[in-house]
Coordinates of C-alpha atoms in Angstrom, one line a residue:
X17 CA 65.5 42.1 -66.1
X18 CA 66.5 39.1 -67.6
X19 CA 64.9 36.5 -69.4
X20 CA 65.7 32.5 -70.0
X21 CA 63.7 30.1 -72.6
X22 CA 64.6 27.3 -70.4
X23 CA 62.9 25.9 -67.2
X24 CA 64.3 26.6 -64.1
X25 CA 63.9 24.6 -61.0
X26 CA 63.7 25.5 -57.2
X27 CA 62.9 22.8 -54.8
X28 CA 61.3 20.5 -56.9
X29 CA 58.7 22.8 -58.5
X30 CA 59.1 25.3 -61.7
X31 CA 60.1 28.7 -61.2
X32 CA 58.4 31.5 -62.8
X33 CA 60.3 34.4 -61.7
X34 CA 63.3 35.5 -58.8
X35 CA 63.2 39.0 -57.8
X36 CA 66.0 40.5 -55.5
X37 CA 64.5 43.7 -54.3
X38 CA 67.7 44.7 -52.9
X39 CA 70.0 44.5 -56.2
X40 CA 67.3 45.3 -58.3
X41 CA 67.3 42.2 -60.5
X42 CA 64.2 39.9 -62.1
X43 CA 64.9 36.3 -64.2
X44 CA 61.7 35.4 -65.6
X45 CA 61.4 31.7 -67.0
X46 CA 59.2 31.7 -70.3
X47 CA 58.2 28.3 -70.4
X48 CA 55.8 28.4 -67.2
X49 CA 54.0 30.9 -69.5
X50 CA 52.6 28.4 -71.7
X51 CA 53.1 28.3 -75.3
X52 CA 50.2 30.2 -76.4
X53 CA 49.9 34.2 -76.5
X54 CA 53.4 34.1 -74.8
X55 CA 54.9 38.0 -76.5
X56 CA 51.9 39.2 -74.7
X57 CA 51.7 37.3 -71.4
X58 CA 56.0 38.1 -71.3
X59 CA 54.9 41.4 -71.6
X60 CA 52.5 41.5 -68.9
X61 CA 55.0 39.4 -66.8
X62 CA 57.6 41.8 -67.1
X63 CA 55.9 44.6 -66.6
X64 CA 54.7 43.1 -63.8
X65 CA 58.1 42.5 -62.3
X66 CA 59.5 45.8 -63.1
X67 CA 56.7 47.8 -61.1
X68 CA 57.3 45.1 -58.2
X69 CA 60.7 46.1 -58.1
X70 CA 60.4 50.0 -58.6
X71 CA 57.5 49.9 -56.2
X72 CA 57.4 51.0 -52.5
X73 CA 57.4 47.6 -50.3
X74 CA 56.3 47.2 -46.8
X75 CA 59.2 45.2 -44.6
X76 CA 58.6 42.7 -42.3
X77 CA 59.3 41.6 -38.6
X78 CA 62.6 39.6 -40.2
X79 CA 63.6 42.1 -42.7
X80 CA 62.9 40.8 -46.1
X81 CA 60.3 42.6 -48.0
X82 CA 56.6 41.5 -48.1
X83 CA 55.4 40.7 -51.6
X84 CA 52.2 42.1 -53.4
X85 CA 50.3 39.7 -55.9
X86 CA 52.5 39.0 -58.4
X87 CA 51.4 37.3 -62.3
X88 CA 48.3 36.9 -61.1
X89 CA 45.3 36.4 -63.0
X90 CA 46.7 35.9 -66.7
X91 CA 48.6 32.6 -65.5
X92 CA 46.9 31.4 -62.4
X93 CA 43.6 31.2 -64.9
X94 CA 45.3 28.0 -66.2
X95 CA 48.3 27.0 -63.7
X96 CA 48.7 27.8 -59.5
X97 CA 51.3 30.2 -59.4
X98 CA 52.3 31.3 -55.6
X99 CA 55.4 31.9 -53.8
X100 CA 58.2 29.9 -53.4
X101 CA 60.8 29.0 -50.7
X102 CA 63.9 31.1 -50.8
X103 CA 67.0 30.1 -49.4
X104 CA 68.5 32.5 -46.8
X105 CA 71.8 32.0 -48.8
X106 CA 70.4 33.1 -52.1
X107 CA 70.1 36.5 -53.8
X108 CA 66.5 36.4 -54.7
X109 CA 64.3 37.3 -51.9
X110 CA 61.3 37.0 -53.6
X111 CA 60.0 34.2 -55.7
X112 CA 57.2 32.7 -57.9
X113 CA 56.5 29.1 -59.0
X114 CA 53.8 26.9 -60.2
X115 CA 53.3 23.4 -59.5
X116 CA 50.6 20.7 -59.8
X117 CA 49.4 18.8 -63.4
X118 CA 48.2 22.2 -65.0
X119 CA 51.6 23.4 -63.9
X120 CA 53.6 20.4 -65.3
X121 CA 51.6 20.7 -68.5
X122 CA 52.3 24.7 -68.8
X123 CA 55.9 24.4 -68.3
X124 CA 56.1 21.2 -71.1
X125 CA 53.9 23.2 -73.9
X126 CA 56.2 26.0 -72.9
X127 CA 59.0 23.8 -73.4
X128 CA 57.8 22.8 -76.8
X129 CA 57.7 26.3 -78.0
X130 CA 60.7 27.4 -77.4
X131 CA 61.6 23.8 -79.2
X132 CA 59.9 25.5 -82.4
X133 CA 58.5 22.2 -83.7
X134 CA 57.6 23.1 -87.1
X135 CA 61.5 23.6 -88.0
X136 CA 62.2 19.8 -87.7
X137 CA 61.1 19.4 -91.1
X138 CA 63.2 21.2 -93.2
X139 CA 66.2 20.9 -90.4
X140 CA 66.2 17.1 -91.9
X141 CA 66.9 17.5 -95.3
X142 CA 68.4 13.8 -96.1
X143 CA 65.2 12.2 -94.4
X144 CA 62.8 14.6 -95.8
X145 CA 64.6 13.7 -99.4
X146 CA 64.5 9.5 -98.8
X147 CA 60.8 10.4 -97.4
X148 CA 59.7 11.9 -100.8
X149 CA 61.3 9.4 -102.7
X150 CA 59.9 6.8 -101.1
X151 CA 56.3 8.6 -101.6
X152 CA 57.2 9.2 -105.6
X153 CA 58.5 5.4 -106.1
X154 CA 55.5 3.8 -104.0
X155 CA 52.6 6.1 -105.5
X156 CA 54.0 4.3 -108.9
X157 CA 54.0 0.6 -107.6
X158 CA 50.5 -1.8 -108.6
X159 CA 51.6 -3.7 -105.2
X160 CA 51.1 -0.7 -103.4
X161 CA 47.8 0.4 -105.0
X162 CA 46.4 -3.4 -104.2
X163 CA 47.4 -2.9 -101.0
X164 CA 46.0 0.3 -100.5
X165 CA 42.7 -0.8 -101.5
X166 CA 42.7 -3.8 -99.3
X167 CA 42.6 -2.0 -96.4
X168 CA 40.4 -0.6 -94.2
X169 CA 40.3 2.4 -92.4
X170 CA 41.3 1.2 -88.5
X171 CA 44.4 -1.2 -90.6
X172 CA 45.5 2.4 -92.6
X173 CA 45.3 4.1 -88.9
X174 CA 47.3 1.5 -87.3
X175 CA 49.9 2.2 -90.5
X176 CA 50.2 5.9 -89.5
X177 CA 50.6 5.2 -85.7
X178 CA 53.2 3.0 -86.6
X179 CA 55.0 4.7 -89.1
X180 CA 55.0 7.8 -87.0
X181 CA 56.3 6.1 -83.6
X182 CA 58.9 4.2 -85.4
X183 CA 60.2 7.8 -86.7
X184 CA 60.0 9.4 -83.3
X185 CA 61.6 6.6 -82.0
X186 CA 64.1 6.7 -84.4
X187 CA 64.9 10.1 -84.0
X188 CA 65.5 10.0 -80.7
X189 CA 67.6 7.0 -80.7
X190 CA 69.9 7.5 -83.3
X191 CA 70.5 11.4 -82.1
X192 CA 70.7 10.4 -78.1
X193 CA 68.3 13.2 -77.4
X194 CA 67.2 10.5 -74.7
X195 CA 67.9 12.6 -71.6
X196 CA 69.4 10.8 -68.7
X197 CA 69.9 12.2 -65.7
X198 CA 73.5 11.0 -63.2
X199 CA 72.1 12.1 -60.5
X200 CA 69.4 9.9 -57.8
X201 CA 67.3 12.6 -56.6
X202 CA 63.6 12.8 -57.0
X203 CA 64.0 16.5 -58.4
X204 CA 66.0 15.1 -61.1
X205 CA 64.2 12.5 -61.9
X206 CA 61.4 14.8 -62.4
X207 CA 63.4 17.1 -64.3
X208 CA 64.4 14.3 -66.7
X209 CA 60.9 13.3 -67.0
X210 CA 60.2 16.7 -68.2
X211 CA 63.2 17.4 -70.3
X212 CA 62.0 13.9 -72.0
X213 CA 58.9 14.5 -72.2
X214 CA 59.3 18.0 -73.8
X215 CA 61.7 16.2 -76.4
X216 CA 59.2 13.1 -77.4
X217 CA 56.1 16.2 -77.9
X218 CA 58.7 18.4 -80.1
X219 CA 59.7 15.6 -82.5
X220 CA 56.4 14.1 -82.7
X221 CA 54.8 17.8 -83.8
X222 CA 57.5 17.7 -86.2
X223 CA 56.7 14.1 -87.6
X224 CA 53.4 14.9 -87.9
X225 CA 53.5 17.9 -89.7
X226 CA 55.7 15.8 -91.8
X227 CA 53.3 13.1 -92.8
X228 CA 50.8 16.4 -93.2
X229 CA 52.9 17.0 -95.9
X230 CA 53.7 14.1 -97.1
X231 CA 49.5 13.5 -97.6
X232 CA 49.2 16.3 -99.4
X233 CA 52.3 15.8 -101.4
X234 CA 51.7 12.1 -102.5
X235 CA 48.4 13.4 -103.4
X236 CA 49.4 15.9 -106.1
X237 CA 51.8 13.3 -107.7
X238 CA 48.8 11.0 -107.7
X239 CA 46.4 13.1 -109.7
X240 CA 49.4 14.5 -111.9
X241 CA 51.1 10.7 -112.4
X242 CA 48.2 7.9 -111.8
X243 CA 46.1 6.5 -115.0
X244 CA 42.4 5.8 -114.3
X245 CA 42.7 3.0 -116.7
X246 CA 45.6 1.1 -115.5
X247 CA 44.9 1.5 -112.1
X248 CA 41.2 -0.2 -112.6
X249 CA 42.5 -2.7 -114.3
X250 CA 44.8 -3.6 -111.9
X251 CA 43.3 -2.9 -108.9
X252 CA 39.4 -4.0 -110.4
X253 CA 38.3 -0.3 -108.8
X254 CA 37.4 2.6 -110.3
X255 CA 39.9 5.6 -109.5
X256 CA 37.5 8.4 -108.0
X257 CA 38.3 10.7 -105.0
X258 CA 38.4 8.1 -102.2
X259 CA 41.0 6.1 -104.0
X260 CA 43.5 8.9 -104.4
X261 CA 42.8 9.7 -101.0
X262 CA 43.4 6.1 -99.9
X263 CA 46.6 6.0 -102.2
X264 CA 48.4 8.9 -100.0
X265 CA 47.0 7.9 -96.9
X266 CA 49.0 4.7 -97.1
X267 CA 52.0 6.1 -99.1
X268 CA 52.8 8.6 -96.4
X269 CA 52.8 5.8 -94.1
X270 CA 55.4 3.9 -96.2
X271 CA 57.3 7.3 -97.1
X272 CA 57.6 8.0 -93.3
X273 CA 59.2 4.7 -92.9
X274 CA 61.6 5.2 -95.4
X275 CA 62.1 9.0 -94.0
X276 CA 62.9 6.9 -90.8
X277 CA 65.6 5.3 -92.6
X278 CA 67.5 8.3 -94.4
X279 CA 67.4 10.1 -91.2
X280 CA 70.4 8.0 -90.7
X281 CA 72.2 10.1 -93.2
X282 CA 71.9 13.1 -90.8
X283 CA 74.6 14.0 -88.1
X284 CA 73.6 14.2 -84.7
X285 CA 74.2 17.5 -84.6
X286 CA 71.5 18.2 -87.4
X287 CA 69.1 16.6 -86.0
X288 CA 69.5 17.9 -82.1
X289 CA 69.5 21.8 -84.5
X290 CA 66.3 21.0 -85.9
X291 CA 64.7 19.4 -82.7
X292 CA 66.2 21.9 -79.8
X293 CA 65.9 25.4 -78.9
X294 CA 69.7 26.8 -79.1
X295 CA 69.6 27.4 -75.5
X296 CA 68.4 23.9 -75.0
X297 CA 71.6 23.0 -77.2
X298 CA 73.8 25.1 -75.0
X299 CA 72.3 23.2 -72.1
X300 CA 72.6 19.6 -73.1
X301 CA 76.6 20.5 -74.5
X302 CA 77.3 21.6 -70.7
X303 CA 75.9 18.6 -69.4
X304 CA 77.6 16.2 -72.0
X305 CA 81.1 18.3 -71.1
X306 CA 80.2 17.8 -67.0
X307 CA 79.5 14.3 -68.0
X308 CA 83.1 13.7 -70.1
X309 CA 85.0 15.7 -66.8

């Protein structure tokens, strides 16, 4: 029984498992599980698979064996999950995949998962360092507190959607985790779209539970550093709860920016660490080596 953390691919859909009854053998792909409650559905899965293959199996008019429900109701709840084609060539003679939207979006949160999003933060030491001290410098500045207080809640959104894009975007440029596929075919252009897709979720998780931070952050400096007196008298406004609040709204907008920048300190390397699964490192090295060859 063996088991992968990336997504396999047969025929254009996403596998979910290949049995071969006759050699005894099971690969089960996790990301088609979803990335919630996955120890247990793996579990089940597996289990599963084993008693398919230990069981007694009823043969068919052309020989191969005829399969029993399979990772039924704990997936196919949330994704279609039925049998796949098998080619006459390959090993497996049995084999499971899921397809459609819910499908697509299993196999992507799956992806995600395995990504472990919530490492990208401390995996980006330099940015996370230029990030705070952009916080800690602008938390300080009477321009900043002005500006603060001169805008309005839909401007201060617009601030976090654009700090936060221009991170993920910069992440993803500078590191080339851009995946682009050399081959034409619709499957791989799907695949691409996926691998893509997976990578644009993982870092933005990761940026976001970066500016989390960086609220929360900014906001103990401000109580800690800020004078109610100086700031009213430069800003006209009182300093109460919705001013603080205000403050590290728009400083964690302006610290991800800078963040942004020092992540241009980091190696490549760093940053694919932090954003990729190793397996999904192993993956993207073999295609980079096919690619130089």
């Amino acid at each position: 029984m063996a088991l992968t953390d990336l997504p396999l691919h047969s025929h254009g859909l996403n596998l979910v498992v290949d049995l071969s009854h006759e050699h005894g053998l099971a690969l089960l792909s996790l990301p088609p599980l979803g990335g919630l409650r996955l120890q247990t559905r793996a579990r089940r899965a597996v289990e599963e698979a084993v008693l398919s293959l230990a069981g007694p199996r009823a043969t068919g008019a052309e020989g191969p064996p005829q399969s029993q429900p399979l990772l039924g109701p704990f997936v196919s709840r949330l994704a279609p999950v039925h049998p796949g084609q098998v080619g006459e060539e390959e090993t497996a003679d049995l084999r499971y995949v899921v397809s459609g939207p819910r499908g697509y979006l299993r196999v992507l949160f799956g992806m995600v998962r395995a990504n472990r999003p919530w490492l990208l933060v401390p995996g980006l030491s330099k940015a996370l360092a230029a990030a705070l001290a952009t916080g800690a410098v602008a938390t300080v500045n009477s321009t900043i507190w002005n500006l603060a207080e001169s805008l309005s809640v839909p401007r201060l959104v617009i601030a976090t959607v654009g700090s936060v894009a221009l991170m993920i975007g910069w992440l993803i440029v500078d590191a080339q985790l851009w995946h682009r596929s050399t081959e034409v075919s619709p499957e791989a252009r799907q695949r691409a779209r996926l691998y893509n897709a997976s990578t644009v979720v993982t870092v933005g998780l990761g940026v976001l539970v970066c500016y989390g931070g960086l609220i929360i952050i900014n906001l103990v400096w401000a109580l800690f550093i800020l004078n109610d007196q100086v700031f009213a008298s430069t800003t006209r406004t009182p300093l109460h709860a919705a001013e603080y609040w205000t403050l590290s709204w728009f400083v964690a907008s302006v610290a991800t920016v800078g963040g942004a920048l020092g992540s241009g300190l980091e190696s490549d390397e760093a940053i694919r660490a932090a954003a990729y699964s190793k397996r999904e490192q192993e993956r993207r090295h073999m295609l980079q080596d096919d690619g130089g060859d």
